[in-house]
Coordinates of C-alpha atoms in Angstrom, one line a residue:
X186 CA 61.6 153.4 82.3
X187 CA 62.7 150.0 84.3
X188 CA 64.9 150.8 87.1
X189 CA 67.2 148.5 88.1
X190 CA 67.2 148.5 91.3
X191 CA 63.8 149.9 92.1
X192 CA 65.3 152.5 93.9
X193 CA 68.7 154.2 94.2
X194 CA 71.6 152.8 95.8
X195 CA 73.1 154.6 98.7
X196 CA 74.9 157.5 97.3
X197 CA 76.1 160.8 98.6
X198 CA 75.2 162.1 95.5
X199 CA 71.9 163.8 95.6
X200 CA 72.1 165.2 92.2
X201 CA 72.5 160.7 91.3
X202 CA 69.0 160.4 93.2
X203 CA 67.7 162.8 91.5
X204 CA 68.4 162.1 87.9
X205 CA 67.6 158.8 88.6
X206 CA 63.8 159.8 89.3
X207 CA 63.6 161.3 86.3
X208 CA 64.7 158.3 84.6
X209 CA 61.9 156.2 86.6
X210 CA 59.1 158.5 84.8
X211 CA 60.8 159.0 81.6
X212 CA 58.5 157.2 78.5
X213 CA 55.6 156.4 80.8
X214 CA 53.1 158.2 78.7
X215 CA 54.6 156.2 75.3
X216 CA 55.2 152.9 77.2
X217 CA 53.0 151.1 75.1
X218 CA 53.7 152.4 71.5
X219 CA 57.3 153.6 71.8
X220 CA 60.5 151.7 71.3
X221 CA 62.1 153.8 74.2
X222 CA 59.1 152.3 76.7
X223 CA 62.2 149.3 76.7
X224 CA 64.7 151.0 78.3
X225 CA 66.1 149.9 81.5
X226 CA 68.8 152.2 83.6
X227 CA 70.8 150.0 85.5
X228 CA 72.3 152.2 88.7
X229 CA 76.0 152.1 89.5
X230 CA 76.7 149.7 92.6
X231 CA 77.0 151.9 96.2
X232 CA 76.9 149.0 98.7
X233 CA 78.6 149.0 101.9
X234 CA 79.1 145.2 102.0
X235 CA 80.7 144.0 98.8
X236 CA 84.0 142.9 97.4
X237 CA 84.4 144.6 94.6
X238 CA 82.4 146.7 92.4
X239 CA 82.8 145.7 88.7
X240 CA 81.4 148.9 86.8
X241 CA 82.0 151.0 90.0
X242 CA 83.1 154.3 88.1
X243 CA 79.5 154.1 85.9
X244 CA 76.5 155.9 87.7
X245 CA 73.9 155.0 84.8
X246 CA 73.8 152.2 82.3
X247 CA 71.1 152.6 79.8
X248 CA 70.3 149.3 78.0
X249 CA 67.5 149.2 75.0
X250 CA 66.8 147.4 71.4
X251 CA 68.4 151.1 70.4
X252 CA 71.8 150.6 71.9
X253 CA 74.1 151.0 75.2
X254 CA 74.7 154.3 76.6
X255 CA 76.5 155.2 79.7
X256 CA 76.0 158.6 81.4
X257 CA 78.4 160.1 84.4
X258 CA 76.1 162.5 86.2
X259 CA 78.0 165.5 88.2
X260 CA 76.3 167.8 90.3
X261 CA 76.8 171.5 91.1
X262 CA 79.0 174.6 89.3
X263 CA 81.1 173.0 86.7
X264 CA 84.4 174.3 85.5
X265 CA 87.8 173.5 83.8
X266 CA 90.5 176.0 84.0
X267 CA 94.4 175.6 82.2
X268 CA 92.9 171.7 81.2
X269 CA 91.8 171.4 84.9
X270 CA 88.4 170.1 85.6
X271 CA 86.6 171.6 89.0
X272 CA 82.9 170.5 90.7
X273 CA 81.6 173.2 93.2
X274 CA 79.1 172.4 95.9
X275 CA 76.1 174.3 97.4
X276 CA 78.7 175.6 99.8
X277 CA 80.6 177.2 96.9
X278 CA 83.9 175.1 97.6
X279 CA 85.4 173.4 94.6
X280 CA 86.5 170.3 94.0
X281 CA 89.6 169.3 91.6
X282 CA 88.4 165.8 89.9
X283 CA 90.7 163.6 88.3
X284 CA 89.6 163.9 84.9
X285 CA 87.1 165.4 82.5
X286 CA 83.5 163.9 82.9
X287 CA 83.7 163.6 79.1
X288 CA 87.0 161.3 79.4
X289 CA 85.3 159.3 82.3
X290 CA 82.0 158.4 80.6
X291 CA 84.1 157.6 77.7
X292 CA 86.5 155.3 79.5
X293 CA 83.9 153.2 81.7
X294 CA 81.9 153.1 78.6
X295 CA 85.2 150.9 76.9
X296 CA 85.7 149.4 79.8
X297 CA 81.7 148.3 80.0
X298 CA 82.3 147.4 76.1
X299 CA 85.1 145.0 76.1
X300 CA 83.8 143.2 79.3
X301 CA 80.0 142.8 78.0
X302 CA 81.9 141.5 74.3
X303 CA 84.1 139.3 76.3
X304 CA 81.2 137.8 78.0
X305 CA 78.7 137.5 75.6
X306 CA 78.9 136.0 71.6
X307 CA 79.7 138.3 68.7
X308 CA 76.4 138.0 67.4
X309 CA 75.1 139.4 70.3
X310 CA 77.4 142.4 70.3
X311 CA 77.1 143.4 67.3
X312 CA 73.7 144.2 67.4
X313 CA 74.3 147.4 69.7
X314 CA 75.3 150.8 69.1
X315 CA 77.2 152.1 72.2
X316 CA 77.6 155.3 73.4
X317 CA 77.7 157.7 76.3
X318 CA 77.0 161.5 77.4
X319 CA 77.7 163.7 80.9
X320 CA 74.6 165.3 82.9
X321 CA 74.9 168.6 84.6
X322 CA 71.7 168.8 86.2
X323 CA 72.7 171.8 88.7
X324 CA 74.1 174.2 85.7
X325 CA 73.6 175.3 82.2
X326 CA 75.6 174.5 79.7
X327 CA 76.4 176.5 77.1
X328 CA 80.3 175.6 76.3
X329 CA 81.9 174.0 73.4
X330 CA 85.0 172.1 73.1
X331 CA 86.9 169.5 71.3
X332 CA 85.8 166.7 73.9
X333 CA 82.0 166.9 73.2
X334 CA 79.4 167.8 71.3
X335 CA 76.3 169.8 72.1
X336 CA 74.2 166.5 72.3
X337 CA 76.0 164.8 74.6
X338 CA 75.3 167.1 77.8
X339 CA 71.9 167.0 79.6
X340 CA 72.4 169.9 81.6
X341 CA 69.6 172.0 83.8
X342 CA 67.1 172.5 81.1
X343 CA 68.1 169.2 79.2
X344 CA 67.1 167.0 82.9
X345 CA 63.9 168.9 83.1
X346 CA 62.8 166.4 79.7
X347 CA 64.9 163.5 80.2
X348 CA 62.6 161.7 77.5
X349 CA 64.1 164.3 75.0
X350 CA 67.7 164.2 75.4
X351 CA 67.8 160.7 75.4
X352 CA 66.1 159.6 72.8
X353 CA 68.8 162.4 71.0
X354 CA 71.7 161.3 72.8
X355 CA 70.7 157.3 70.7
X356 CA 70.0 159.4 67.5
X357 CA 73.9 161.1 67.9
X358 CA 75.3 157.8 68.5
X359 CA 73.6 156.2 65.6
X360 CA 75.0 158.8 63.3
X361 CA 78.3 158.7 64.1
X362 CA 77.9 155.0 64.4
X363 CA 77.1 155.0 60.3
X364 CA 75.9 151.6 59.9
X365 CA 71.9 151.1 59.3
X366 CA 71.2 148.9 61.6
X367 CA 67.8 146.9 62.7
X368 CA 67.3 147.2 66.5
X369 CA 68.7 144.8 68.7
X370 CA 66.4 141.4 69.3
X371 CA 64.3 140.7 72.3
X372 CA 67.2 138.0 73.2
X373 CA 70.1 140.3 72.9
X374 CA 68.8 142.7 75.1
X375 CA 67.8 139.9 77.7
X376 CA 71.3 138.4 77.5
X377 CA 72.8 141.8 78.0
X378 CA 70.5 142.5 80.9
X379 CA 70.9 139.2 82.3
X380 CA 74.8 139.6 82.1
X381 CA 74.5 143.3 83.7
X382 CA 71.9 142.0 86.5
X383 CA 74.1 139.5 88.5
X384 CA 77.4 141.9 88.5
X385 CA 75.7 145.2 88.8
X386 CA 73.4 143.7 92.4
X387 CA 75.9 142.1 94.7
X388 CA 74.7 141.2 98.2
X389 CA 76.1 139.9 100.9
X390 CA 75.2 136.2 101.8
X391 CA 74.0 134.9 104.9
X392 CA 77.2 132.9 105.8
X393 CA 79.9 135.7 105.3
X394 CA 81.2 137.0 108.3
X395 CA 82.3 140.7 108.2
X396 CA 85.8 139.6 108.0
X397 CA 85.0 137.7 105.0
X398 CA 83.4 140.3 103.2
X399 CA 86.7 140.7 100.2
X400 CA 86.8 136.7 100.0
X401 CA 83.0 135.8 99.2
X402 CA 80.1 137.2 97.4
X403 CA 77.1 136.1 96.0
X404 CA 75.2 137.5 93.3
X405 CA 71.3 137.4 92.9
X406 CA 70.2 134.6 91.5
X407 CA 67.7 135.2 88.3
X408 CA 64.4 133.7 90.3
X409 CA 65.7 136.6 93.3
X410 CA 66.3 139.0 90.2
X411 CA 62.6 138.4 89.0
X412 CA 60.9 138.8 92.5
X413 CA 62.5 142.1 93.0
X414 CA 60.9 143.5 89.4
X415 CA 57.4 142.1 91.1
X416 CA 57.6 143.4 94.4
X417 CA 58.4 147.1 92.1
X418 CA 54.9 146.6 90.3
X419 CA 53.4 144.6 93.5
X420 CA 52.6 146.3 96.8
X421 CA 52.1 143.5 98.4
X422 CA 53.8 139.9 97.5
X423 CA 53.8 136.3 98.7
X424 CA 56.9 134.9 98.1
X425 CA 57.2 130.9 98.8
X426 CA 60.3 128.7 98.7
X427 CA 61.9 125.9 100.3
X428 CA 64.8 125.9 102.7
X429 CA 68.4 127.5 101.2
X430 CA 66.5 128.9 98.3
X431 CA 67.6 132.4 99.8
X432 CA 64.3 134.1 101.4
X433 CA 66.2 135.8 104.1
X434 CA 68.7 136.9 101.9
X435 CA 66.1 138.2 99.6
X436 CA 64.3 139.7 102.5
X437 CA 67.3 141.9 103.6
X438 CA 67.8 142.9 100.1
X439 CA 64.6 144.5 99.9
X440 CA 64.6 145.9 103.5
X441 CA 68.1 147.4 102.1
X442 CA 66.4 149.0 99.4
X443 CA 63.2 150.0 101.1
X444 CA 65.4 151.9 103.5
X445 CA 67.7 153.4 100.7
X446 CA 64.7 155.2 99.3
X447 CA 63.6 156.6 103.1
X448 CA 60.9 154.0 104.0
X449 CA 61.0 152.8 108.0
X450 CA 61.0 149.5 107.6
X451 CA 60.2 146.7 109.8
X452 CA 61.9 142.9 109.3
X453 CA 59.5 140.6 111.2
X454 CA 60.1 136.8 112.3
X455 CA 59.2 134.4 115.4
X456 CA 62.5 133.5 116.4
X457 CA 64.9 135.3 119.1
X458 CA 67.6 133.5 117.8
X459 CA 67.3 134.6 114.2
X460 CA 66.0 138.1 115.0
X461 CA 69.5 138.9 117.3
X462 CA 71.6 137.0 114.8
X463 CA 70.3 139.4 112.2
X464 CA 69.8 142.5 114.1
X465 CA 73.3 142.1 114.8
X466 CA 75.0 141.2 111.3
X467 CA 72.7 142.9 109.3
X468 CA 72.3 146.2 110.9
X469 CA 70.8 148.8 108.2
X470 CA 69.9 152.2 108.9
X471 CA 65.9 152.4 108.7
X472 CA 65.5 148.6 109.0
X473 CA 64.3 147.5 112.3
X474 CA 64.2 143.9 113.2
X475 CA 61.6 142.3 115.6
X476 CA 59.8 139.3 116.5
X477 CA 56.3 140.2 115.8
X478 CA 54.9 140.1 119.0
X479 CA 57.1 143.0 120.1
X480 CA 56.7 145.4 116.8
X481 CA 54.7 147.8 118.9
X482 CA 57.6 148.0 121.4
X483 CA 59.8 148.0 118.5
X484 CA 58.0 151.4 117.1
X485 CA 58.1 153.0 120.3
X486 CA 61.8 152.7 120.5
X487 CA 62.1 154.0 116.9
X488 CA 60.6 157.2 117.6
X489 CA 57.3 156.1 115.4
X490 CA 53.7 154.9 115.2
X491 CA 53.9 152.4 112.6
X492 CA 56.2 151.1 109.9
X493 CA 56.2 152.2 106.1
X494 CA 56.8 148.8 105.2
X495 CA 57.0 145.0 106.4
X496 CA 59.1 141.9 105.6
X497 CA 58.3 138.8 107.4
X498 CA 60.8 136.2 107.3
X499 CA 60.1 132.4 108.3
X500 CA 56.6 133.5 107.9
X501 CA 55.1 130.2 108.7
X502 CA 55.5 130.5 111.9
X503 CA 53.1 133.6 111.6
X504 CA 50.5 132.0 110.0
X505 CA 47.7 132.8 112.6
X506 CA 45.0 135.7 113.4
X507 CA 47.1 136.7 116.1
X508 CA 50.5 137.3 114.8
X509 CA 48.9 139.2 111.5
X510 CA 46.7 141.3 113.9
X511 CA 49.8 142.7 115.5
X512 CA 51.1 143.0 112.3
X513 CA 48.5 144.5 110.7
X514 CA 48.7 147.4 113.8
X515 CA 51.9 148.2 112.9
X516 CA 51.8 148.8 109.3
X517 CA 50.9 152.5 107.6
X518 CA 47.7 150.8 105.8
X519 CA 47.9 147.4 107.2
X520 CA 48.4 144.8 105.9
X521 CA 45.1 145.3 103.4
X522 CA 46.6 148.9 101.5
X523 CA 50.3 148.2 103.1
X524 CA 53.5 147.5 101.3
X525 CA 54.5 144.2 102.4
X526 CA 56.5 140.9 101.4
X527 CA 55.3 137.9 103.2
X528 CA 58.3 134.6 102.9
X529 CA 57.2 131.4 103.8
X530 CA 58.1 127.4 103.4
X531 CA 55.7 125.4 102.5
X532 CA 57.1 122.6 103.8
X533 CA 57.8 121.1 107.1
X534 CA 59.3 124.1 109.1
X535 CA 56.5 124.9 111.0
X536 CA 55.8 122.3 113.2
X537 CA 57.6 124.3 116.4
X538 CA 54.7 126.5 116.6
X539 CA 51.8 125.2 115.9
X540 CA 50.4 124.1 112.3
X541 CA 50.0 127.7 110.5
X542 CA 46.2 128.5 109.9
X543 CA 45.0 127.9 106.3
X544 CA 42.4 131.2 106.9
X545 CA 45.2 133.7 107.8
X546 CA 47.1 132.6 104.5
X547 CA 43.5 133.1 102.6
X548 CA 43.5 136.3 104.1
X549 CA 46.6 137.6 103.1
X550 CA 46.2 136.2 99.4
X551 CA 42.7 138.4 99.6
X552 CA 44.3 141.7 99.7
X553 CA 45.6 141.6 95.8
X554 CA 48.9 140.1 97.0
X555 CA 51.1 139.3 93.8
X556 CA 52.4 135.2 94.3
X557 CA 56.1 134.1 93.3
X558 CA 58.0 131.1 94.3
X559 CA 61.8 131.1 94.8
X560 CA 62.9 127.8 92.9
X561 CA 66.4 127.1 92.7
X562 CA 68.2 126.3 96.2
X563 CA 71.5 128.6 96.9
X564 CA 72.4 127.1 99.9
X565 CA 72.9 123.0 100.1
X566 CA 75.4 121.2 97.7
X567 CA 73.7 118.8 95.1
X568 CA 74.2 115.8 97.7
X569 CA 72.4 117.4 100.6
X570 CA 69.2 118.5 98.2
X571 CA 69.0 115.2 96.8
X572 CA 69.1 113.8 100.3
X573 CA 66.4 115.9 101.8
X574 CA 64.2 115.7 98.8
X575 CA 64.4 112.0 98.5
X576 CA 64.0 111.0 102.1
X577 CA 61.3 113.4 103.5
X578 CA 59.8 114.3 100.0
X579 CA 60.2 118.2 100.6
X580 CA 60.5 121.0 97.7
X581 CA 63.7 123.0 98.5
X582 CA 64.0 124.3 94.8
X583 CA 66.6 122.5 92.2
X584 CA 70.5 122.9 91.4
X585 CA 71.7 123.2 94.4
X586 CA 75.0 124.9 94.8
X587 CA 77.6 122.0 93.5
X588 CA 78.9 118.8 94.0
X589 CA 80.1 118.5 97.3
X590 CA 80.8 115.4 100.3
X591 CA 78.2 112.6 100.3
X592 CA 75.9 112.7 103.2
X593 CA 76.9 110.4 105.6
X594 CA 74.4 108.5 107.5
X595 CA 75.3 106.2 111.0
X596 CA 73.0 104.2 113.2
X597 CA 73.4 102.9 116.1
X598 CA 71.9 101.4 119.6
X599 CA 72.7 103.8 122.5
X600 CA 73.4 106.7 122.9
X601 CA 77.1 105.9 124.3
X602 CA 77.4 104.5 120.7
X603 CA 76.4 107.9 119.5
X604 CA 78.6 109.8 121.6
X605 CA 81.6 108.0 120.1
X606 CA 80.6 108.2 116.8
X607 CA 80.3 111.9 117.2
X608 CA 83.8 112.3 118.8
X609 CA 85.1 110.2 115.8
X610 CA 83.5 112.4 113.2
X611 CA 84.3 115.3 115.2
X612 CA 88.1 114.1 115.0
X613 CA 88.0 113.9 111.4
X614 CA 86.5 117.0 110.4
X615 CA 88.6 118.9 112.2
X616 CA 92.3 117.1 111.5
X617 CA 94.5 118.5 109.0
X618 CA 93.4 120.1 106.2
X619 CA 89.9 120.1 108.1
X620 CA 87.2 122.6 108.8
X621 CA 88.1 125.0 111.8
X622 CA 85.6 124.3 115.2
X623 CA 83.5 127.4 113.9
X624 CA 82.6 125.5 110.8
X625 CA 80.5 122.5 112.5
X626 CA 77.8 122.5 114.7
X627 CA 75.9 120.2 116.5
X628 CA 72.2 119.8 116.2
X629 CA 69.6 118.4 118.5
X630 CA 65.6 117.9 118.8
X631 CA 66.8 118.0 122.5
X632 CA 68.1 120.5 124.9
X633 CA 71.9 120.3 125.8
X634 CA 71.4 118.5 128.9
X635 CA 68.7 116.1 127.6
X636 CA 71.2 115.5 124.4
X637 CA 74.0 113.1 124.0
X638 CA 76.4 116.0 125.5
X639 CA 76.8 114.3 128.7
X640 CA 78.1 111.1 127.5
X641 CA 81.1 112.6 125.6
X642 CA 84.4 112.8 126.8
X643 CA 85.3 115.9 129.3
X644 CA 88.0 117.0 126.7
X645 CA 86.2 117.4 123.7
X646 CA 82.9 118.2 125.6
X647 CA 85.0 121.7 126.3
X648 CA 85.3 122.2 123.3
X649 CA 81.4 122.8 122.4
X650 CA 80.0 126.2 123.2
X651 CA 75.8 125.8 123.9
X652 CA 74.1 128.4 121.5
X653 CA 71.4 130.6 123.2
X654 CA 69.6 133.8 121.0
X655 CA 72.4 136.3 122.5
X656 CA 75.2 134.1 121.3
X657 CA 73.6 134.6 118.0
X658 CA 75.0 137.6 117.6
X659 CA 78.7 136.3 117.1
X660 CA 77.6 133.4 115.5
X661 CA 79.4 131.3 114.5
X662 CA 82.1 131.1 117.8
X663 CA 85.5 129.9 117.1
X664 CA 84.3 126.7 119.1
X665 CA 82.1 123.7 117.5
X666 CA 78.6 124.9 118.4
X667 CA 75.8 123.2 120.1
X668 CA 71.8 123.9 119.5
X669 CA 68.4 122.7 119.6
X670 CA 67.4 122.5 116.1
X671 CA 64.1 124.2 116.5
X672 CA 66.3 127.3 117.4
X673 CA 68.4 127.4 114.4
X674 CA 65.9 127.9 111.9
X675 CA 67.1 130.3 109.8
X676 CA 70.1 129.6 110.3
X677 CA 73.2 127.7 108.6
X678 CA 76.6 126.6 109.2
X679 CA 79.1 124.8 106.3
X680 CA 79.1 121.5 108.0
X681 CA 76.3 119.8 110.2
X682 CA 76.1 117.1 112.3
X683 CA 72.5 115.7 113.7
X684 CA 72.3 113.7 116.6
X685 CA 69.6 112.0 118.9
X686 CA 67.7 111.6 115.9
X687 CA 65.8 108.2 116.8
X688 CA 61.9 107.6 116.3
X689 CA 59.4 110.2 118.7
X690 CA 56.1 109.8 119.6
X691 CA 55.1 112.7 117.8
X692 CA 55.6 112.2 113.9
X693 CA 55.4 115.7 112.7
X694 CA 57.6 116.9 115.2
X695 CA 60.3 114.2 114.0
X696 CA 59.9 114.9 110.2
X697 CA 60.0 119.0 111.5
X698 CA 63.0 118.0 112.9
X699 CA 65.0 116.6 109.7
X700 CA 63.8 118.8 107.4
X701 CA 65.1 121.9 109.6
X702 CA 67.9 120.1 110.4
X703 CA 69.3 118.6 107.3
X704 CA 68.8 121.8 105.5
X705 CA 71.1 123.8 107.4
X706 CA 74.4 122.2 106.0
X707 CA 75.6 124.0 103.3
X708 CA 78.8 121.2 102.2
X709 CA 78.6 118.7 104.6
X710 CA 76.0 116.9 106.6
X711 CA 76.2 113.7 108.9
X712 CA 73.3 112.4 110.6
X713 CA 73.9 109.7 113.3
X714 CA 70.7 107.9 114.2
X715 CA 69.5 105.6 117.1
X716 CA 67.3 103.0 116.7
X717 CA 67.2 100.9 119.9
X718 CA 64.8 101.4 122.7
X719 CA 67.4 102.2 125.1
X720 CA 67.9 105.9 123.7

């Protein structure tokens, strides 16, 4: 059976992991002749960053042409005295729960209903038969009562062939559904899914501070949605994608998930800055986070040899013999029999560190690596991907996130000129009803010192903090930020402003430079050029 997600959510519930294993096998040996071979078990949200969690109250949701079922799992002794339901653990202390498991499948299972019908068209709807039963997979059952009948409980003997009871849990539903009724269609399933999918897998995006956490949310996109089902069936995957079209994201979704099921994982990139900025915000247990050239040291200090698996982030910057060789060390398998994602931009990001070597791509592609491309951008509004896409030519996917701000280009002669420009934007973004300081930073091909910094005026100049790879790690400050652009790859901020952007000697370097740059506005980006010979 497809599991979604590939493995279990974090759960206390070990009796949960365990059920939902034998859901992962169930139908294997029919997968190919059996209707049930299209089931997929969607697995009750356990994140610990998310808002909310829509269907929180449903462990399983089983979705097929045969109908909707939704299954509460409870492990341990079972009881119900004077109307009064009671869980015991392996310690033998019990537990009073709020209601019967029979009245709580039944009531997520409306609640499930009305929200899927609400969604969705009646047409759709009406093509499923919905239902729901309890699993005891610690006891035996042998009661009766008014609330259930005998073929809604899975209980120890009914877990042990999962395949069974489930395909007589559909048959039970059907009759007391009475209607005959053709299995649902290809489409409605995929609509259903598709509906379930986003609000079932929330993450946490890239720009949401801790604090923000109850405010904003983002859910998978359906390109992110297909390259976790690939890197399920894939040991080993490619994924290529433009800047904002949510690699890192992605990347510390799977290294959630990886963990989760009790793999040591290792999250790779070249950058300080974005390894402490991550290692910092991001911090998952079984996840470590390294630049590559210190994953042995990284492996020491986790008590281990090597890694179970590997996610490299920005991976064009580790497109040489070298970087892969460490790599390769580092992984049970290497990087040939390994479990590995490998993201990477094919564009212009990797001019910092040397052009990436077309060989150590070939190589990687040589050990049976599965290919997908990320194509829609989650990051930059519609003005910002039209901007970048029409003036350096790069792919960074389609849609965009929304209208927002046109992009505002100024050019001037010196760089006095673009020092008061900048203190004149600056001014504007952040008057009334502006962004806060925290919302804008600066970017520069050039250090601090080198940059335009000098020639504002003292009082605003205080106001800047300068970014280093430690600052990363309370990124963004509640001051307007300064950095080199080549150090915030990877990064983002809601509005950017790029400075000291006139011609350089070097070409790539300059088109590096804008690309990066441009790409790390999410609403708002302002680029003030200078075109005389006295910059």
């Amino acid at each position: 059976m497809k599991m979604i997600p590939s493995s279990p959510h974090d759960t206390n519930s070990s009796a949960e992991r365990r059920f939902f294993d034998r859901l992962r096998a169930a139908f294997e040996q029919s997968k190919h002749s059996d209707r049930n071979a299209e089931l997929t078990a969607f697995h009750s949200l356990n994140l610990t960053r998310h808002a909310y969690k829509r269907f929180g109250e449903i462990d399983f949701v089983i979705l097929g042409p045969q109908g909707i079922l939704v299954l509460e799992v409870k492990g341990g002794g079972i009881g119900c005295h004077d109307g009064v339901w009671y869980s015991t653990d392996r310690s033998g202390a019990s537990h009073r729960l709020k209601e019967s498991p029979f009245r709580q499948a039944e009531s997520a299972m409306h609640g499930l209903r009305n929200r899927v019908e609400a969604a969705l068209s009646r047409s759709i709807c009406a093509q499923f038969v919905w239902g729901y039963g309890v699993v005891f997979p610690d006891c035996v059952w042998s009661a009766s009562g008014a609330e259930w009948d005998r073929a809604m409980v899975a209980d120890l003997c009914g877990v042990k062939n999962t395949e069974r009871w489930l395909s007589g849990l559909f048959r039970y539903w059907h009759e007391r559904d009475g209607r005959q009724r053709e299995p649902a269609t290809a489409q409605a399933v995929t609509q259903v899914a598709r509906f379930l999918r986003p609000e079932l897998d929330v993450g946490v995006p890239l720009h949401v501070t801790l604090d923000e956490l109850e405010e904003r949310v983002a859910a998978l996109t359906e390109d992110q949605m297909d390259l976790l089902d690939i890197v399920d069936a894939n040991p080993r995957v490619i994924c290529t994608g433009g800047a904002g079209t949510g690699k890192t994201f992605l990347g510390l979704e799977l290294a959630r998930r990886w963990a989760g099921a009790g793999k040591q994982v290792l999250l790779a990139c070249q950058s300080p800055w974005l390894k402490h900025w991550l290692e910092k915000r991001f911090a998952i247990a079984g996840v470590s986070v390294s630049v590559a050239k210190a994953a042995a040291t990284t492996a020491r200090r986790s008590g281990i040899e090597q890694f179970d698996a590997l996610i490299v982030d920005e991976g064009q910057d580790l497109l040489n013999m070298d970087a892969l060789d460490r790599l390769d060390r580092m992984l049970k398998g290497g990087l040939e029999q390994g479990r590995w994602c490998f993201f990477h931009d094919v564009n212009n990001q990797a001019g910092y560190f040397g052009p990436p070597d077309a060989d150590a791509l070939a190589m990687l592609e040589s050990y049976s690596a599965a290919r997908m491309p990320l194509k829609r951008n989650c990051r930059n509004t519609r003005q910002i991907l039209s901007e970048v896409q029409s003036a350096l030519g790069a792919d960074m996917g389609v849609r965009g996130t929304g209208d927002g701000p046109e992009v505002l280009h100024r050019e001037v002669e010196t760089r006095e000129d673009i020092a008061k420009l900048l203190a004149t934007e600056i001014e504007r973004l952040t008057g009334p009803a502006g962004l806060t300081p925290a919302e804008i930073t600066i970017l520069s091909p050039q250090p601090l010192r080198h940059s335009v910094f000098d020639f504002l005026p003292g009082k605003l100049a205080a106001k800047i903090v300068e970014l280093d790879e430690f600052a990363l790690r309370d990124f963004p400050p509640a001051q307007i930020s300064f950095a080199e652009i080549a150090n915030f790859k990877g990064l983002e901020n809601e509005a950017v402003i790029l400075v000291d952007l006139h011609r350089e000697a070097d070409v790539h370097r300059s088109v590096t430079d804008r690309y990066v740059g441009m790409s790390r506005a999410r609403s708002l980006l302002i680029t003030i050029d200078g075109n005389g010979a006295s910059i």
